[in-house]
Amino acid sequence: MTAGGNKKNGSGKDFYERVFEVVARIPEGKVTTYGAIARHLGTGGSARLVGWALNSTLSEEKAGTNEGQTMLPCHRVVNRNGELTGKAWFGGDVMEDLLRSEGVRFDPDGSVDMSRHYWEP
DNA sequence: ACCGTGACCTACC
DNA sequence: AGGTAGGCCACGG
């Protein structure tokens, strides 16, 4: 984790907070894409930052900073292809199970039905 | 201040 | 139609 395992506390939560808000606003049974979020934030072409932001936020959550409601439904965030990219980060099939629990339909390939569950900020 | 990395996306060949 | 390459912004060291 040269640059992945970050832990910025104090200043620099600008981007993370923004992503957190958007992702937290995702309705149940709906999924959005990194690019859409990035574009909404203004980062536009830097969709990777969104995923990175989630990673950082997750780090905080894991650290125990989740005083209020630090539940970031990263499982509702997928790539442009509808694939659960961060599935590995979740720890196996937790992501898929969560989405399925919400009523999300999965394609035979294992991707989410963007046509029915695509939500845009 | 620069380089390297990152859960991506778009464009060109 | 498929594959490859580059780009974008942000953060750590």
PDB file of C-alpha atoms (C1' of nucleotides) in Angstrom:
ATOM      1  CA  MET A   1       0.000   0.000   0.000  1.00  0.00           C
ATOM      2  CA  THR A   2       2.451   2.569  -0.994  1.00  0.00           C
ATOM      3  CA  ALA A   3      -0.202   5.066  -1.729  1.00  0.00           C
ATOM      4  CA  GLY A   4      -3.265   3.001  -1.028  1.00  0.00           C
ATOM      5  CA  GLY A   5      -3.253   2.717   2.723  1.00  0.00           C
ATOM      6  CA  ASN A   6      -3.772   6.352   3.504  1.00  0.00           C
ATOM      7  CA  LYS A   7      -4.975   7.751   6.732  1.00  0.00           C
ATOM      8  CA  LYS A   8      -5.429  11.427   6.415  1.00  0.00           C
ATOM      9  CA  ASN A   9      -7.133  12.901   9.366  1.00  0.00           C
ATOM     10  CA  GLY A  10      -7.643  16.554  10.068  1.00  0.00           C
ATOM     11  CA  SER A  11      -7.359  18.179   6.670  1.00  0.00           C
ATOM     12  CA  GLY A  12      -8.005  16.660   3.296  1.00  0.00           C
ATOM     13  CA  LYS A  13     -11.413  15.171   3.731  1.00  0.00           C
ATOM     14  CA  ASP A  14     -12.820  17.436   1.065  1.00  0.00           C
ATOM     15  CA  PHE A  15     -13.008  14.827  -1.590  1.00  0.00           C
ATOM     16  CA  TYR A  16     -13.805  11.969   0.751  1.00  0.00           C
ATOM     17  CA  GLU A  17     -16.672  13.767   2.382  1.00  0.00           C
ATOM     18  CA  ARG A  18     -18.150  14.536  -0.994  1.00  0.00           C
ATOM     19  CA  VAL A  19     -17.988  10.912  -2.095  1.00  0.00           C
ATOM     20  CA  PHE A  20     -19.339   9.816   1.232  1.00  0.00           C
ATOM     21  CA  GLU A  21     -22.388  12.005   0.866  1.00  0.00           C
ATOM     22  CA  VAL A  22     -23.165  10.881  -2.646  1.00  0.00           C
ATOM     23  CA  VAL A  23     -22.701   7.198  -1.919  1.00  0.00           C
ATOM     24  CA  ALA A  24     -24.703   7.468   1.265  1.00  0.00           C
ATOM     25  CA  ARG A  25     -27.495   9.034  -0.774  1.00  0.00           C
ATOM     26  CA  ILE A  26     -27.771   5.985  -3.019  1.00  0.00           C
ATOM     27  CA  PRO A  27     -31.251   4.472  -2.544  1.00  0.00           C
ATOM     28  CA  GLU A  28     -31.608   0.795  -1.730  1.00  0.00           C
ATOM     29  CA  GLY A  29     -31.724  -1.557  -4.642  1.00  0.00           C
ATOM     30  CA  LYS A  30     -29.880   0.939  -6.812  1.00  0.00           C
ATOM     31  CA  VAL A  31     -26.293   1.142  -7.958  1.00  0.00           C
ATOM     32  CA  THR A  32     -24.189   3.916  -9.359  1.00  0.00           C
ATOM     33  CA  THR A  33     -20.904   4.083 -11.178  1.00  0.00           C
ATOM     34  CA  TYR A  34     -17.607   5.632 -10.178  1.00  0.00           C
ATOM     35  CA  GLY A  35     -17.571   7.741 -13.278  1.00  0.00           C
ATOM     36  CA  ALA A  36     -21.002   9.190 -12.522  1.00  0.00           C
ATOM     37  CA  ILE A  37     -19.992  10.121  -9.009  1.00  0.00           C
ATOM     38  CA  ALA A  38     -16.676  11.493 -10.117  1.00  0.00           C
ATOM     39  CA  ARG A  39     -18.370  13.591 -12.729  1.00  0.00           C
ATOM     40  CA  HIS A  40     -20.911  14.873 -10.264  1.00  0.00           C
ATOM     41  CA  LEU A  41     -18.181  15.873  -7.877  1.00  0.00           C
ATOM     42  CA  GLY A  42     -16.337  17.623 -10.620  1.00  0.00           C
ATOM     43  CA  THR A  43     -13.413  15.240 -10.806  1.00  0.00           C
ATOM     44  CA  GLY A  44     -14.818  14.063 -14.091  1.00  0.00           C
ATOM     45  CA  GLY A  45     -12.088  11.933 -15.540  1.00  0.00           C
ATOM     46  CA  SER A  46     -10.741  10.815 -12.216  1.00  0.00           C
ATOM     47  CA  ALA A  47     -13.148   8.044 -11.438  1.00  0.00           C
ATOM     48  CA  ARG A  48     -10.306   6.235  -9.679  1.00  0.00           C
ATOM     49  CA  LEU A  49     -10.305   8.862  -7.007  1.00  0.00           C
ATOM     50  CA  VAL A  50     -13.841   7.854  -6.087  1.00  0.00           C
ATOM     51  CA  GLY A  51     -12.817   4.287  -5.433  1.00  0.00           C
ATOM     52  CA  TRP A  52      -9.798   5.542  -3.622  1.00  0.00           C
ATOM     53  CA  ALA A  53     -11.944   7.809  -1.494  1.00  0.00           C
ATOM     54  CA  LEU A  54     -14.072   4.848  -0.524  1.00  0.00           C
ATOM     55  CA  ASN A  55     -10.955   2.964   0.423  1.00  0.00           C
ATOM     56  CA  SER A  56      -9.815   5.774   2.657  1.00  0.00           C
ATOM     57  CA  THR A  57     -13.238   6.136   4.199  1.00  0.00           C
ATOM     58  CA  LEU A  58     -13.368   2.434   4.811  1.00  0.00           C
ATOM     59  CA  SER A  59     -10.062   2.734   6.556  1.00  0.00           C
ATOM     60  CA  GLU A  60     -11.535   5.251   8.911  1.00  0.00           C
ATOM     61  CA  GLU A  61     -14.556   3.120   9.505  1.00  0.00           C
ATOM     62  CA  LYS A  62     -12.352   0.188  10.314  1.00  0.00           C
ATOM     63  CA  ALA A  63     -10.276   2.314  12.606  1.00  0.00           C
ATOM     64  CA  GLY A  64     -13.350   2.900  14.714  1.00  0.00           C
ATOM     65  CA  THR A  65     -14.150   6.431  13.698  1.00  0.00           C
ATOM     66  CA  ASN A  66     -17.683   5.383  12.955  1.00  0.00           C
ATOM     67  CA  GLU A  67     -19.206   7.313  15.801  1.00  0.00           C
ATOM     68  CA  GLY A  68     -22.403   8.327  14.047  1.00  0.00           C
ATOM     69  CA  GLN A  69     -23.244   6.530  10.824  1.00  0.00           C
ATOM     70  CA  THR A  70     -20.200   5.746   8.811  1.00  0.00           C
ATOM     71  CA  MET A  71     -21.850   3.056   6.774  1.00  0.00           C
ATOM     72  CA  LEU A  72     -20.812   3.648   3.234  1.00  0.00           C
ATOM     73  CA  PRO A  73     -22.758   1.388   0.888  1.00  0.00           C
ATOM     74  CA  CYS A  74     -19.768   0.769  -1.327  1.00  0.00           C
ATOM     75  CA  HIS A  75     -21.501  -2.386  -2.468  1.00  0.00           C
ATOM     76  CA  ARG A  76     -23.935  -0.136  -4.318  1.00  0.00           C
ATOM     77  CA  VAL A  77     -21.079   1.364  -6.247  1.00  0.00           C
ATOM     78  CA  VAL A  78     -20.040  -0.515  -9.360  1.00  0.00           C
ATOM     79  CA  ASN A  79     -18.039   0.228 -12.456  1.00  0.00           C
ATOM     80  CA  ARG A  80     -19.369   1.245 -15.872  1.00  0.00           C
ATOM     81  CA  ASN A  81     -19.706  -2.407 -16.738  1.00  0.00           C
ATOM     82  CA  GLY A  82     -21.910  -3.134 -13.762  1.00  0.00           C
ATOM     83  CA  GLU A  83     -19.304  -5.379 -12.184  1.00  0.00           C
ATOM     84  CA  LEU A  84     -18.640  -5.328  -8.466  1.00  0.00           C
ATOM     85  CA  THR A  85     -15.108  -4.085  -8.655  1.00  0.00           C
ATOM     86  CA  GLY A  86     -14.661  -3.615  -4.926  1.00  0.00           C
ATOM     87  CA  LYS A  87     -16.025  -7.057  -4.236  1.00  0.00           C
ATOM     88  CA  ALA A  88     -12.587  -8.242  -3.290  1.00  0.00           C
ATOM     89  CA  TRP A  89     -12.227  -5.374  -0.862  1.00  0.00           C
ATOM     90  CA  PHE A  90     -15.457  -6.283   0.855  1.00  0.00           C
ATOM     91  CA  GLY A  91     -14.196  -9.694   1.667  1.00  0.00           C
ATOM     92  CA  GLY A  92     -15.699 -12.232  -0.678  1.00  0.00           C
ATOM     93  CA  ASP A  93     -19.350 -12.332  -1.664  1.00  0.00           C
ATOM     94  CA  VAL A  94     -20.639  -9.919   0.955  1.00  0.00           C
ATOM     95  CA  MET A  95     -21.202  -7.307  -1.691  1.00  0.00           C
ATOM     96  CA  GLU A  96     -23.242  -9.573  -3.898  1.00  0.00           C
ATOM     97  CA  ASP A  97     -25.297 -10.825  -1.008  1.00  0.00           C
ATOM     98  CA  LEU A  98     -26.048  -7.291   0.153  1.00  0.00           C
ATOM     99  CA  LEU A  99     -27.236  -6.181  -3.256  1.00  0.00           C
ATOM    100  CA  ARG A 100     -29.284  -9.316  -3.669  1.00  0.00           C
ATOM    101  CA  SER A 101     -30.855  -8.680  -0.306  1.00  0.00           C
ATOM    102  CA  GLU A 102     -31.965  -5.274  -1.556  1.00  0.00           C
ATOM    103  CA  GLY A 103     -33.545  -6.810  -4.625  1.00  0.00           C
ATOM    104  CA  VAL A 104     -30.827  -6.124  -7.157  1.00  0.00           C
ATOM    105  CA  ARG A 105     -30.817  -8.426 -10.122  1.00  0.00           C
ATOM    106  CA  PHE A 106     -27.548  -9.932 -11.247  1.00  0.00           C
ATOM    107  CA  ASP A 107     -26.713 -10.959 -14.741  1.00  0.00           C
ATOM    108  CA  PRO A 108     -25.503 -14.493 -15.504  1.00  0.00           C
ATOM    109  CA  ASP A 109     -22.083 -12.932 -15.773  1.00  0.00           C
ATOM    110  CA  GLY A 110     -22.250 -11.686 -12.222  1.00  0.00           C
ATOM    111  CA  SER A 111     -22.821  -8.052 -13.123  1.00  0.00           C
ATOM    112  CA  VAL A 112     -25.601  -5.803 -11.890  1.00  0.00           C
ATOM    113  CA  ASP A 113     -28.492  -4.899 -14.144  1.00  0.00           C
ATOM    114  CA  MET A 114     -27.618  -1.281 -14.742  1.00  0.00           C
ATOM    115  CA  SER A 115     -30.719  -0.837 -16.896  1.00  0.00           C
ATOM    116  CA  ARG A 116     -32.895  -1.353 -13.857  1.00  0.00           C
ATOM    117  CA  HIS A 117     -30.733  -0.353 -10.922  1.00  0.00           C
ATOM    118  CA  TYR A 118     -28.668   2.452 -12.346  1.00  0.00           C
ATOM    119  CA  TRP A 119     -28.976   5.495 -10.116  1.00  0.00           C
ATOM    120  CA  GLU A 120     -27.393   8.816 -10.855  1.00  0.00           C
ATOM    121  CA  PRO A 121     -26.658  11.614  -8.386  1.00  0.00           C
TER     122      PRO A 121
ATOM    123  C1'  DA B   1       8.580  19.458  -5.616  1.00  0.00           C
ATOM    124  C1'  DC B   2       8.578  14.938  -7.995  1.00  0.00           C
ATOM    125  C1'  DC B   3       7.366  10.227  -8.508  1.00  0.00           C
ATOM    126  C1'  DG B   4       4.488   6.249  -7.830  1.00  0.00           C
ATOM    127  C1'  DT B   5       0.203   4.306  -7.211  1.00  0.00           C
ATOM    128  C1'  DG B   6      -5.057   3.695  -7.615  1.00  0.00           C
ATOM    129  C1'  DA B   7     -12.161  -0.131  -6.270  1.00  0.00           C
ATOM    130  C1'  DC B   8     -11.739   3.901 -13.446  1.00  0.00           C
ATOM    131  C1'  DC B   9     -13.093   5.719 -18.098  1.00  0.00           C
ATOM    132  C1'  DT B  10     -12.522   7.066 -22.922  1.00  0.00           C
ATOM    133  C1'  DA B  11     -10.325   6.928 -27.237  1.00  0.00           C
ATOM    134  C1'  DC B  12      -7.673   5.108 -30.782  1.00  0.00           C
ATOM    135  C1'  DC B  13      -5.631   1.165 -33.520  1.00  0.00           C
TER     136       DC B  13
ATOM    137  C1'  DA C   1     -15.354  -6.417 -32.837  1.00  0.00           C
ATOM    138  C1'  DG C   2     -11.530  -6.670 -29.742  1.00  0.00           C
ATOM    139  C1'  DG C   3      -7.353  -5.161 -27.555  1.00  0.00           C
ATOM    140  C1'  DT C   4      -4.072  -1.639 -26.126  1.00  0.00           C
ATOM    141  C1'  DA C   5      -2.737   2.867 -24.543  1.00  0.00           C
ATOM    142  C1'  DG C   6      -3.264   7.046 -22.341  1.00  0.00           C
ATOM    143  C1'  DG C   7      -5.381  10.300 -19.234  1.00  0.00           C
ATOM    144  C1'  DC C   8      -7.468  12.206 -15.317  1.00  0.00           C
ATOM    145  C1'  DC C   9      -7.159  13.905 -10.118  1.00  0.00           C
ATOM    146  C1'  DA C  10      -5.634  13.019  -5.553  1.00  0.00           C
ATOM    147  C1'  DC C  11      -2.587  11.472  -1.821  1.00  0.00           C
ATOM    148  C1'  DG C  12       1.822   9.308   0.409  1.00  0.00           C
ATOM    149  C1'  DG C  13       6.666   9.295   0.871  1.00  0.00           C
TER     150       DG C  13
END
